[in-house]
Coordinates of C-alpha atoms and ligand atoms in Angstrom, one line a residue:
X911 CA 0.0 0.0 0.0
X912 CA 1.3 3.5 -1.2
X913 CA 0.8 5.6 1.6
X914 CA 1.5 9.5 1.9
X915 CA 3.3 11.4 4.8
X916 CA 3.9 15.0 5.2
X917 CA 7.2 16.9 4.6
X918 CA 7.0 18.6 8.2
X919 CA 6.7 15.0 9.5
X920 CA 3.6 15.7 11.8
X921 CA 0.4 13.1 11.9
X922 CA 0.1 9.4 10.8
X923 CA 0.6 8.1 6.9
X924 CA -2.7 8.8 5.1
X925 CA -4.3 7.0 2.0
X926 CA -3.7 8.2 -1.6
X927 CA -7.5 9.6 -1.3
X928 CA -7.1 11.0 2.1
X929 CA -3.8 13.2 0.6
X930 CA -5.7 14.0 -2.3
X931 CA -9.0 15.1 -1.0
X932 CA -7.3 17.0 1.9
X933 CA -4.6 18.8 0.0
X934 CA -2.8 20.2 3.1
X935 CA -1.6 17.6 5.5
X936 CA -2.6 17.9 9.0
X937 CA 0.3 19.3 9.9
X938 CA 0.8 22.1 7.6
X939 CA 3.0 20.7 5.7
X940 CA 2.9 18.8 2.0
X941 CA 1.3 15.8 1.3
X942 CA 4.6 13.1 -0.2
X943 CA 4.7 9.9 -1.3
X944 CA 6.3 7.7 1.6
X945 CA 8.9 6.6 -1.1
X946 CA 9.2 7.5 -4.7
X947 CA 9.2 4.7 -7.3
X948 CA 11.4 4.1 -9.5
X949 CA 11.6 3.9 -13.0
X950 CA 13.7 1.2 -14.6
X951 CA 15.7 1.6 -18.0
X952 CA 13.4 -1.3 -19.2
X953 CA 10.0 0.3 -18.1
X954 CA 11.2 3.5 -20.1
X955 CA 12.1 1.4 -23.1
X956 CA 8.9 0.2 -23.2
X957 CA 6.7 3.0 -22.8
X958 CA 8.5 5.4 -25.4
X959 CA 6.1 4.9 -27.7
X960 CA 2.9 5.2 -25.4
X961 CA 0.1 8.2 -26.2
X962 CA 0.2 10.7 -23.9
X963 CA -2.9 9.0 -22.2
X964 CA -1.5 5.9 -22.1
X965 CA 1.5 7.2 -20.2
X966 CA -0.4 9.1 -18.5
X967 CA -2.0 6.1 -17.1
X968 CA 1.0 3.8 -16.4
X969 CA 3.1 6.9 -14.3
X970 CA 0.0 8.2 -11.9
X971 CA -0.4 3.9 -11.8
X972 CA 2.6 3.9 -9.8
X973 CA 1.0 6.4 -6.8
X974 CA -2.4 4.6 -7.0
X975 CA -2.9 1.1 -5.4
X976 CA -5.5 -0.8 -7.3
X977 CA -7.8 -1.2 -4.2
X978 CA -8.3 2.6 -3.9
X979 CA -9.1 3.1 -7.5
X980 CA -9.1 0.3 -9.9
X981 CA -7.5 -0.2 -13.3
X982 CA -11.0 0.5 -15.2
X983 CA -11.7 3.1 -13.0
X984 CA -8.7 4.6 -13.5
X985 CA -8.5 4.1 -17.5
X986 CA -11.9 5.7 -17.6
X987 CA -10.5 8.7 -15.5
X988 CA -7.5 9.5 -17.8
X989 CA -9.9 9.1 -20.7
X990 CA -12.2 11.7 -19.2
X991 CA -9.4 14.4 -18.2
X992 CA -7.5 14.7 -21.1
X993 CA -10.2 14.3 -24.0
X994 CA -10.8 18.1 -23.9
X995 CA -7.6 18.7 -25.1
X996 CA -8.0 19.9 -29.0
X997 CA -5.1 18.6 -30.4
X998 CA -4.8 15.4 -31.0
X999 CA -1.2 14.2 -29.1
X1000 CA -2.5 16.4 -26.3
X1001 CA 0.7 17.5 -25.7
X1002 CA 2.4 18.6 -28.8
X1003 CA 6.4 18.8 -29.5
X1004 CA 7.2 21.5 -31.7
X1005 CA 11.2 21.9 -33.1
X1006 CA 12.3 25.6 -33.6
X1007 CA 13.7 26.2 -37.4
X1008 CA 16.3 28.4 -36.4
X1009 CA 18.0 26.1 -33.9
X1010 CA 18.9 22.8 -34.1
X1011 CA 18.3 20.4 -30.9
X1012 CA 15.9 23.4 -29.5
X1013 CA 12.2 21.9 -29.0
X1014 CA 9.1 23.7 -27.3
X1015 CA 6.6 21.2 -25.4
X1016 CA 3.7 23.3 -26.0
X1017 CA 1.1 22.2 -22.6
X1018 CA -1.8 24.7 -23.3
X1019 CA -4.3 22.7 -26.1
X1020 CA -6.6 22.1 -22.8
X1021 CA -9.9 24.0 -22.4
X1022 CA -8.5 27.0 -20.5
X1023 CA -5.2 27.5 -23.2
X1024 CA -3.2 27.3 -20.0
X1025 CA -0.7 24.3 -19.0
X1026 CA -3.2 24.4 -15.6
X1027 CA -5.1 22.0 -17.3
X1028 CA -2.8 19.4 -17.7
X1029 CA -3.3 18.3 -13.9
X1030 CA -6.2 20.0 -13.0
X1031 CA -9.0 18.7 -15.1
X1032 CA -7.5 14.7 -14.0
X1033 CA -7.2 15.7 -10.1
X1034 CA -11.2 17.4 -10.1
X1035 CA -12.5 14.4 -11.3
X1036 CA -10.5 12.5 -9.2
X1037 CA -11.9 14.3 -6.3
X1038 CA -15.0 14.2 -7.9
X1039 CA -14.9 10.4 -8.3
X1040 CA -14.1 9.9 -4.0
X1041 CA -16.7 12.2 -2.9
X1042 CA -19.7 10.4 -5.1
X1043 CA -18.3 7.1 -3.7
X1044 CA -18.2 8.9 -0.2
X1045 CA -21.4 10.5 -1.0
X1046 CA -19.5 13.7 0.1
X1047 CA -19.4 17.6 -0.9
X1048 CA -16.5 19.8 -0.3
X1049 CA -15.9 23.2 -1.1
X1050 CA -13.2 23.9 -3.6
X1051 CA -11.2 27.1 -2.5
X1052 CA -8.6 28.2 -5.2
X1053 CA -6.3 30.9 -5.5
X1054 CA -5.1 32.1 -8.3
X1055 CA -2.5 34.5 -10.2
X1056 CA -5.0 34.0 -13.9
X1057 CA -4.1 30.9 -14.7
X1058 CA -5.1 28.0 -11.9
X1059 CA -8.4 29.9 -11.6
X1060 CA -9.8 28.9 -15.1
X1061 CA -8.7 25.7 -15.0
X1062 CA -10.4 24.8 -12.2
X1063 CA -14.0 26.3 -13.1
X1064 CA -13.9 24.5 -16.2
X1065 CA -12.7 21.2 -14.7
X1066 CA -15.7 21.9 -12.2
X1067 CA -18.6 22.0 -14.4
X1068 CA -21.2 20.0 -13.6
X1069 CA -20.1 18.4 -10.8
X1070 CA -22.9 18.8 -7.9
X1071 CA -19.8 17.1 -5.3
X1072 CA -17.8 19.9 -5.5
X1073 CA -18.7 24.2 -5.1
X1074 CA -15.2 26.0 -6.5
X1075 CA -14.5 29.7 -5.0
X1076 CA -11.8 31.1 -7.3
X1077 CA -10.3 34.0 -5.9
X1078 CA -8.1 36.5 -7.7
X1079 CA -6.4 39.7 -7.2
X1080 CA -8.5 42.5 -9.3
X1081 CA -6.7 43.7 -11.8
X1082 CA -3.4 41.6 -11.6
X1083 CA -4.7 39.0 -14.1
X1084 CA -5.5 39.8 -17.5
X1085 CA -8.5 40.7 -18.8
X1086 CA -8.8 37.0 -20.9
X1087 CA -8.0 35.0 -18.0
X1088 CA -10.7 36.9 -15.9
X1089 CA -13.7 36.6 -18.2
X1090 CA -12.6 33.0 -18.0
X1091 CA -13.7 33.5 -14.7
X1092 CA -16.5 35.6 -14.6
X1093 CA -18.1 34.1 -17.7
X1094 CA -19.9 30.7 -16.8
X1095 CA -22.9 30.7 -14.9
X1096 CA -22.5 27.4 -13.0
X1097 CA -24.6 26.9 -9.8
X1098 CA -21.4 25.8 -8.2
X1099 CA -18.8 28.2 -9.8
X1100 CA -17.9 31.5 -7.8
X1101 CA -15.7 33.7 -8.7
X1102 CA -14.6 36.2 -6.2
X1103 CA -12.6 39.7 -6.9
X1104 CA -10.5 40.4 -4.0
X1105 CA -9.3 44.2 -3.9
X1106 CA -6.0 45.4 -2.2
X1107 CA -3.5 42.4 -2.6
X1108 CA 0.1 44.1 -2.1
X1109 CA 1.6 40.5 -2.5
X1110 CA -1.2 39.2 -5.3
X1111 CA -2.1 35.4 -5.0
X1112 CA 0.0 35.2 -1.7
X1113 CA -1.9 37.4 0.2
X1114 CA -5.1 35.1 -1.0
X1115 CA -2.9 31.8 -0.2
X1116 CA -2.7 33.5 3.1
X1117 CA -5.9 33.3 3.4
X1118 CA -6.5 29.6 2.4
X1119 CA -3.7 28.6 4.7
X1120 CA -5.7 30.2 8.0
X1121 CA -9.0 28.8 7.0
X1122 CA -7.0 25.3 6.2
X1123 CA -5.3 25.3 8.9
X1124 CA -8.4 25.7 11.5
X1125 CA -9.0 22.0 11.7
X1126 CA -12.7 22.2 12.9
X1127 CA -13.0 25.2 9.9
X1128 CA -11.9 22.5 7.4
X1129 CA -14.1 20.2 8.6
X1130 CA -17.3 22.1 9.4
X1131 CA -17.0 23.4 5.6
X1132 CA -15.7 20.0 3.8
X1133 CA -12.8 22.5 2.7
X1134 CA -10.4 20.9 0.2
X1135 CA -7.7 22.5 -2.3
X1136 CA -6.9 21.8 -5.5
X1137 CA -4.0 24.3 -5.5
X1138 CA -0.2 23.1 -6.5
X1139 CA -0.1 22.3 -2.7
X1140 CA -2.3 19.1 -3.7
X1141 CA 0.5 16.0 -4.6
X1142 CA -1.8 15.4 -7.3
X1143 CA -1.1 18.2 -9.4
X1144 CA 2.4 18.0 -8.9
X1145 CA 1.4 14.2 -9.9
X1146 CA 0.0 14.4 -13.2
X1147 CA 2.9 17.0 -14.0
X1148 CA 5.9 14.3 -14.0
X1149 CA 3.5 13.0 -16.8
X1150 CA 4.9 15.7 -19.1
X1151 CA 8.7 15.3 -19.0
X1152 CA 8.4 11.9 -19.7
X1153 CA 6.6 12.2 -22.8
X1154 CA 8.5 15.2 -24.1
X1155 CA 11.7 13.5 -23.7
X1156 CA 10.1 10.5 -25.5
X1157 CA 9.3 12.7 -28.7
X1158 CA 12.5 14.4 -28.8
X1159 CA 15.4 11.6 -27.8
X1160 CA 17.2 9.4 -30.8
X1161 CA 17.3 6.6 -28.2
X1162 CA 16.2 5.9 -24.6
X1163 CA 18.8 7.0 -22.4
X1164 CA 20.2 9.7 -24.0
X1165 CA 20.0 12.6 -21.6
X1166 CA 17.8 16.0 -22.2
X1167 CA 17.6 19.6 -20.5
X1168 CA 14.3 21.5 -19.9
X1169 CA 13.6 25.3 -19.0
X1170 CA 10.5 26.1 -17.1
X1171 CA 9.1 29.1 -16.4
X1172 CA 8.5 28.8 -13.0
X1173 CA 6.6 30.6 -10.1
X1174 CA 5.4 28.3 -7.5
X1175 CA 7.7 25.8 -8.5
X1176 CA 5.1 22.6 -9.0
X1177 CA 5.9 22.2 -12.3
X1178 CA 9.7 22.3 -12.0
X1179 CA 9.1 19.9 -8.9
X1180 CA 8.0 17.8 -11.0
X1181 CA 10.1 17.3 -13.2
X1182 CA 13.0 17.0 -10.5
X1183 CA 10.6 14.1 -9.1
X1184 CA 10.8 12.5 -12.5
X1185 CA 14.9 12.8 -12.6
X1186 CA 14.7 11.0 -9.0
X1187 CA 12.5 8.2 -10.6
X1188 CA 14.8 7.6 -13.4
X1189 CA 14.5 10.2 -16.4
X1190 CA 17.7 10.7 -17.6
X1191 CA 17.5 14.4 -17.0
X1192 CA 20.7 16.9 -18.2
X1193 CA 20.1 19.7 -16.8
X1194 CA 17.2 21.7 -15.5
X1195 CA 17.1 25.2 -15.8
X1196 CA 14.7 27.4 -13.8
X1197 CA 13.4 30.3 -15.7
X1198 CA 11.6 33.2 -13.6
X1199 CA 11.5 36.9 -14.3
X1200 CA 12.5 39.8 -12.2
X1201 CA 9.9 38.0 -9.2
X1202 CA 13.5 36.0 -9.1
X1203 CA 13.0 34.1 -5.7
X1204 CA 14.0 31.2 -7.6
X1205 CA 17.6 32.4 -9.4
X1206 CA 18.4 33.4 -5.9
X1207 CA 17.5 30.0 -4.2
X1208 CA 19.5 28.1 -7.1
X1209 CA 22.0 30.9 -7.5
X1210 CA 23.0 32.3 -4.1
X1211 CA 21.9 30.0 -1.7
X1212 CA 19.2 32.1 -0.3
X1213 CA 15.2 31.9 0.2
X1214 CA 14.3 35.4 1.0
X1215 CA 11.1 37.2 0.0
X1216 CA 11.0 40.7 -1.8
X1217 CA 8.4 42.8 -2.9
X1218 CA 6.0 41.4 -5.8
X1219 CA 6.8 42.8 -9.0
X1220 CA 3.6 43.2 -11.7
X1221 CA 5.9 41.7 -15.1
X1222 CA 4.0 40.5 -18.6
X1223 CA 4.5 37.3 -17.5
X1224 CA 2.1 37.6 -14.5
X1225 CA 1.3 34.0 -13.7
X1226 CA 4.5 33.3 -12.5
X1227 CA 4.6 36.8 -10.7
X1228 CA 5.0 34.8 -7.2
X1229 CA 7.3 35.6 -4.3
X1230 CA 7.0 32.3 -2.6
X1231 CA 7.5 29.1 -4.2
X1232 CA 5.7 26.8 -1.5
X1233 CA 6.6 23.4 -3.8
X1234 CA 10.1 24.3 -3.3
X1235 CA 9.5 22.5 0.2
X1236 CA 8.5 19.6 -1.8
X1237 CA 11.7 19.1 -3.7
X1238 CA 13.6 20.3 -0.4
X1239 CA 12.1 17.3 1.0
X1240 CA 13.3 14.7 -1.4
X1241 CA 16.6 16.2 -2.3
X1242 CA 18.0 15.9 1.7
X1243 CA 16.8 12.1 1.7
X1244 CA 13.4 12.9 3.1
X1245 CA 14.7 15.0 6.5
X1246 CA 11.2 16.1 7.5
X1247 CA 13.0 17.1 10.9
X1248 CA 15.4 19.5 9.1
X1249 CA 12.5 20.8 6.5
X1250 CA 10.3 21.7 9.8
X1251 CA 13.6 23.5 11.2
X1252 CA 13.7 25.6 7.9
X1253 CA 10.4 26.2 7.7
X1254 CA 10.3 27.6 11.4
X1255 CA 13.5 29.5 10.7
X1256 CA 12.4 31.5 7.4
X1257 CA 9.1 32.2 9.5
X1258 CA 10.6 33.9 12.4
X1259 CA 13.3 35.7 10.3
X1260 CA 12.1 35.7 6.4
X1261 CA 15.1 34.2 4.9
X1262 CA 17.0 31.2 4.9
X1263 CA 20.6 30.7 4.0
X1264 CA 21.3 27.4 2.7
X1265 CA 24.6 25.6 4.2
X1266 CA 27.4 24.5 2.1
X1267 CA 26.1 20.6 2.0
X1268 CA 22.2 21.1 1.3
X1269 CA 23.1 24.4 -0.8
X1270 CA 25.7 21.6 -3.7
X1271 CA 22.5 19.4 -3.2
X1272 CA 20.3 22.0 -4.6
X1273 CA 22.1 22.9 -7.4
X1274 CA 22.5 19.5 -8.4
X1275 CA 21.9 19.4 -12.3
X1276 CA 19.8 22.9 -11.9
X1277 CA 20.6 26.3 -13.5
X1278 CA 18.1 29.4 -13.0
X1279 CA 18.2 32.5 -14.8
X1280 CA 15.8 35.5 -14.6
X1281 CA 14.8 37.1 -17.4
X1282 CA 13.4 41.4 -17.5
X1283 CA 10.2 42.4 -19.1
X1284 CA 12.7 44.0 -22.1
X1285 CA 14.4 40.5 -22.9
X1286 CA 11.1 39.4 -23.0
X1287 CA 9.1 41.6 -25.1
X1288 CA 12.1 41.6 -27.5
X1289 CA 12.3 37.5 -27.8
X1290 CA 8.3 37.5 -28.5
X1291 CA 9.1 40.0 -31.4
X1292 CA 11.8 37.9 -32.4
X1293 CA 10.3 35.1 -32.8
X1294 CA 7.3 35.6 -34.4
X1295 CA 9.6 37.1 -36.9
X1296 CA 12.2 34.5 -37.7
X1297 CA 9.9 31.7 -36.8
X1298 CA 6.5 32.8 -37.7
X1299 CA 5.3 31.6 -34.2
X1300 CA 3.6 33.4 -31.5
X1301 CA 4.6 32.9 -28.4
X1302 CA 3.3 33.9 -24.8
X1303 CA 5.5 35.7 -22.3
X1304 CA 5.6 32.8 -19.9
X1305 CA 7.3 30.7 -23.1
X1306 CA 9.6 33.8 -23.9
X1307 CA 10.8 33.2 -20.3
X1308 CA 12.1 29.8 -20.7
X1309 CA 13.0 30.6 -24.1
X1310 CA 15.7 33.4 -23.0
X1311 CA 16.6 31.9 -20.1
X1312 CA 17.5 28.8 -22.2
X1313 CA 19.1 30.1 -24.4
X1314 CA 21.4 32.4 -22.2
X1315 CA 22.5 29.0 -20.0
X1316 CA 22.8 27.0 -23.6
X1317 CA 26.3 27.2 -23.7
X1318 CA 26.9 25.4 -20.2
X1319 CA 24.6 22.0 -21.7
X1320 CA 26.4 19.8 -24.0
X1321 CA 26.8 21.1 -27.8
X1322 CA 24.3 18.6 -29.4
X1323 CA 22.2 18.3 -26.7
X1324 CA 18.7 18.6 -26.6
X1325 CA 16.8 21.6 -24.7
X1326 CA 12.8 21.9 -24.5
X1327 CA 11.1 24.7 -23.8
X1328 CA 7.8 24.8 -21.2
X1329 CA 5.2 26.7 -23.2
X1330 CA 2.5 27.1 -20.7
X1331 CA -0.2 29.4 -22.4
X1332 CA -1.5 30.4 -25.3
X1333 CA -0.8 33.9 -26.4
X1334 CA -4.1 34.5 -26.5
X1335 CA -4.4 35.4 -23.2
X1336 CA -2.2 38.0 -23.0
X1337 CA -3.4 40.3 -25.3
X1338 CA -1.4 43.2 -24.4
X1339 CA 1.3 42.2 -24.2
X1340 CA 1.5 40.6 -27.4
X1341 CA 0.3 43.9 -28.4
X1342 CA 3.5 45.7 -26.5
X1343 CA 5.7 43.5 -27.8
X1344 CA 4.7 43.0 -31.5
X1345 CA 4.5 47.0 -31.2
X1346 CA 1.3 47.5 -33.1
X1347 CA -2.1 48.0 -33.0
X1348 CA -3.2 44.9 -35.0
X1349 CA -3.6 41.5 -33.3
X1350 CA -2.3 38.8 -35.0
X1351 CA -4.9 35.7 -36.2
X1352 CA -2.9 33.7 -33.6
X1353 CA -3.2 35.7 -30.6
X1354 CA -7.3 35.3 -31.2
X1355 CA -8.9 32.2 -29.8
X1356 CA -12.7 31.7 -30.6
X1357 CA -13.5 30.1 -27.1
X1358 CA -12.0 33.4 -25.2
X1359 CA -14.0 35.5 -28.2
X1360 CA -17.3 33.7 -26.7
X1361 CA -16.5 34.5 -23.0
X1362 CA -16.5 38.4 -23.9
X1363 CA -20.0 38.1 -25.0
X1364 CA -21.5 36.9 -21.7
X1365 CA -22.3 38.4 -18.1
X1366 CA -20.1 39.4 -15.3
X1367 CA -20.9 36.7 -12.4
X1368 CA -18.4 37.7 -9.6
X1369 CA -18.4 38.6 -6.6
X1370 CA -16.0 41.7 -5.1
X1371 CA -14.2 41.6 -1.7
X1372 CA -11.4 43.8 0.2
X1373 CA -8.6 41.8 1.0
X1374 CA -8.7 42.3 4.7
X1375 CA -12.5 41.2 4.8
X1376 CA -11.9 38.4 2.9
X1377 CA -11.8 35.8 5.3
X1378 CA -14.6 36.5 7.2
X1379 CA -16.6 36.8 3.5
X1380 CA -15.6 33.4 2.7
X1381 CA -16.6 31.9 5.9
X1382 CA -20.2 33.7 5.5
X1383 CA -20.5 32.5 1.8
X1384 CA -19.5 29.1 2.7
X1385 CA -22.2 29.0 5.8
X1386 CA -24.6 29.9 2.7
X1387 CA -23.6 26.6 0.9
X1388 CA -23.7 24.9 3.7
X1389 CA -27.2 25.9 4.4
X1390 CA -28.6 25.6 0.6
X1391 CA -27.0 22.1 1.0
X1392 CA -29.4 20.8 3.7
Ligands
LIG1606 C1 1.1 28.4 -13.3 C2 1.9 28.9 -14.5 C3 3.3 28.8 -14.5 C4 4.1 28.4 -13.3 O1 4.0 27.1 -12.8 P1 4.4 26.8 -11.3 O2 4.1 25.4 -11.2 O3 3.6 27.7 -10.4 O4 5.9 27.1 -11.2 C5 4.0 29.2 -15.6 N1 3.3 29.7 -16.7 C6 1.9 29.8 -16.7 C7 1.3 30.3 -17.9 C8 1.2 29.4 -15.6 O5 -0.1 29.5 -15.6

């Protein structure tokens, strides 16, 4: 039996459903696999030409014991989450014409454009699938920086188990990914405005954390997350690295780099999860614009928090990267005593200095670079030009910070590129950085067309009422419910 722990070491082993359906563990701290599997040279052999489905099913087989969810059950699950996607490998590789060995892994063909749905739409209706044999509700409560919130409302719809709160800082996410939002009217779909967020999604993960945290809160509400704090996210997103490196290698073994724009590092954990299972990985290389909490982790040494700057590439406009405890975890051998140290220490003093031992095991096969709203503007510019492709700014990101850390990976080595959303939602700054007035057909997508035409369904909020708001609105539920 698989069973999950937390990485603050506090409470007993849960189930793979107890983890996934509480999202935080009892202690605070991350829900982790006891042990990670491992991946033999064989296994990878033999799935390297697998759908990304199929893989899809025989990685997240190797959290799941059959008696929690079984093999049809399962199959029927991974069927469900991913046949939204519009094109038809799901997750498309795409080589770049003007450089040899450079490949973009483009994870935004899901319903929302945004590489959010490559986890999220497979861990709702896994929640979904525990509470109706639980014959359970919970409430959903998500924050988000534009991106997370989307993919969650969509992945929601129609599911009477679950209501989803998506809260968002007004005005720090753009226009697209807020009608998104604001656009479906689904009895259980409620998005909430939240006005005065100096620190953007953090100051609305703050939140989350105090009403998560409030053991007799969680319970009286039923409230679960489905935030990058949930394993299963972080899950689903090892998925990804194994079948780009699939697409791209000449033979199995052969090693690969990726850069990934990163903010709250699940994505990049993943993939580090992945290297521990057995991907041959090259190098990683953590892309983050001027928000650069990363480059200074991976570059310095240091976890310290600065002020939140608004860039163009706003999802990943985050100060603290909470699944960088997650990868902590693994990368000192599981040392949940040490992790709840650190995590006491950056509270009391807001930063954290990494010794000389734990600092060479964090760097271990990982480069970061950030990357300033010029260098990005200019490389979106660029590339539409030379290539004839749009890309987003999240994309333009990993692209630059690739390809200023190429010369340190082997010359014909291979390097793929994150993209995580579709240009299409960010408007303006395609606008900005195309310099002209004139969208291109590419940064137009009919589904965010449709959402324009439709009502406003949101509710508004102050950030320093929000709490007590949520706790009213959820008493609501609660009360419609019986
Ligand atoms: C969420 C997001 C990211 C960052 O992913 P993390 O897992 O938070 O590091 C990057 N790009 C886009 C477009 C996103 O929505």
């Amino acid at each position: 039996m698989i069973q999950f722990v937390s990485t603050l070491g506090g409470g007993s082993p849960v189930s793979f459903e107890t983890a996934i359906l509480d999202g935080y563990a009892v202690d605070g701290g991350l829900y982790v696999p006891e042990r990670l599997p491992r991946v033999l040279p064989e296994t990878l052999q033999q799935w390297a030409n697998l759908s990304y489905p199929d893989l899809a099913f025989e990685v997240v087989s190797l959290f799941i014991d059959r008696s929690v969810v079984s093999e049809a059950e399962l199959r029927q699950l991974v069927q469900d989450s991913f046949s939204s996607f519009t094109h038809e490998d799901v997750i498309p590789l795409r080589p770049l014409k003007t450089d040899r060995g450079l490949y973009v892994m483009e994870l935004f063909h899901g319903p929302t454009l945004s590489f959010k749905d490559v986890a999220m739409g497979f861990l709702v209706n896994l929640v979904d699938f525990f509470l109706r044999r639980k014959g359970q509700h919970r409430n959903i409560l998500v924050a988000t920086t534009g991106d997370t919130g989307p993919a969650a409302a969509y992945a929601s719809i129609g599911k009477s188990t679950l209501d989803t709160w998506l809260l968002y800082p007004k005005r720090m996410v753009t226009e697209e990914q807020e009608r998104q939002m604001t656009s479906l009217s689904e009895p259980n779909i409620h998005a909430v405005a939240v006005e005065n967020c100096p620190e953007g999604g953090d100051d609305l993960d703050f939140v989350i954390s105090q009403l998560m945290d409030n053991a007799s809160t969680k319970e009286k509400y039923g409230i679960s997350s489905v935030n990058s704090i949930n394993w299963g996210r972080v899950m689903v997103q090892t998925v990804h690295y194994f079948y780009g490196y699939f697409r791209v290698v000449d033979r199995v073994g052969e090693r690969v780099s990726f850069s990934v724009p990163s903010g709250a590092f699940g994505n990049l954990c993943a993939g580090t999860l992945a290297r521990e299972m057995g991907l041959p990985v090259e190098k990683f290389i953590c892309a983050t614009n001027q928000n650069a909490t990363l480059y200074r982790i991976f570059e310095e040494g240091v976890l310290v928090k600065r002020e939140l700057i608004n860039t163009p590439s706003s999802a990943i406009d985050i100060i603290l990267p909470y699944n960088f405890w997650r990868f902590l975890y693994f990368i000192t051998g599981q040392d949940a005593a040490r992790l709840k140290a650190w995590t006491q220490q950056f509270k009391e003093s807001g930063e954290l200095r990494f010794d000389t031992e734990t600092y060479a095991q964090i760097k271990r096969g990982i480069r970061a670079a950030f990357v300033t709203d010029e260098q990005t503007l200019a490389l979106m510019k660029q590339v539409f030009a030379e290539e004839d492709y749009l890309i987003d700014p999240h994309l333009a990101v990993a692209l630059s910070a690739g390809l200023s850390l190429r010369n340190e990976l082997p010359e014909d080595g291979k390097l793929i590129c994150l993209a995580t959303a579709h240009p299409a939602k960010f408007k303006n700054v395609v606008l900005a950085a195309l310099e002209t007035d004139e969208l291109p057909a590419a940064a137009v997508h009919p589904s965010l067309e449709a959402a324009k035409e439709s009502f406003h369904n949101v509710l508004l909020c102050e950030q320093p009422a929000l709490h007590r708001a949520l706790v009213h609105a959820l008493e609501q539920t609660k009360r419609r419910a019986v």
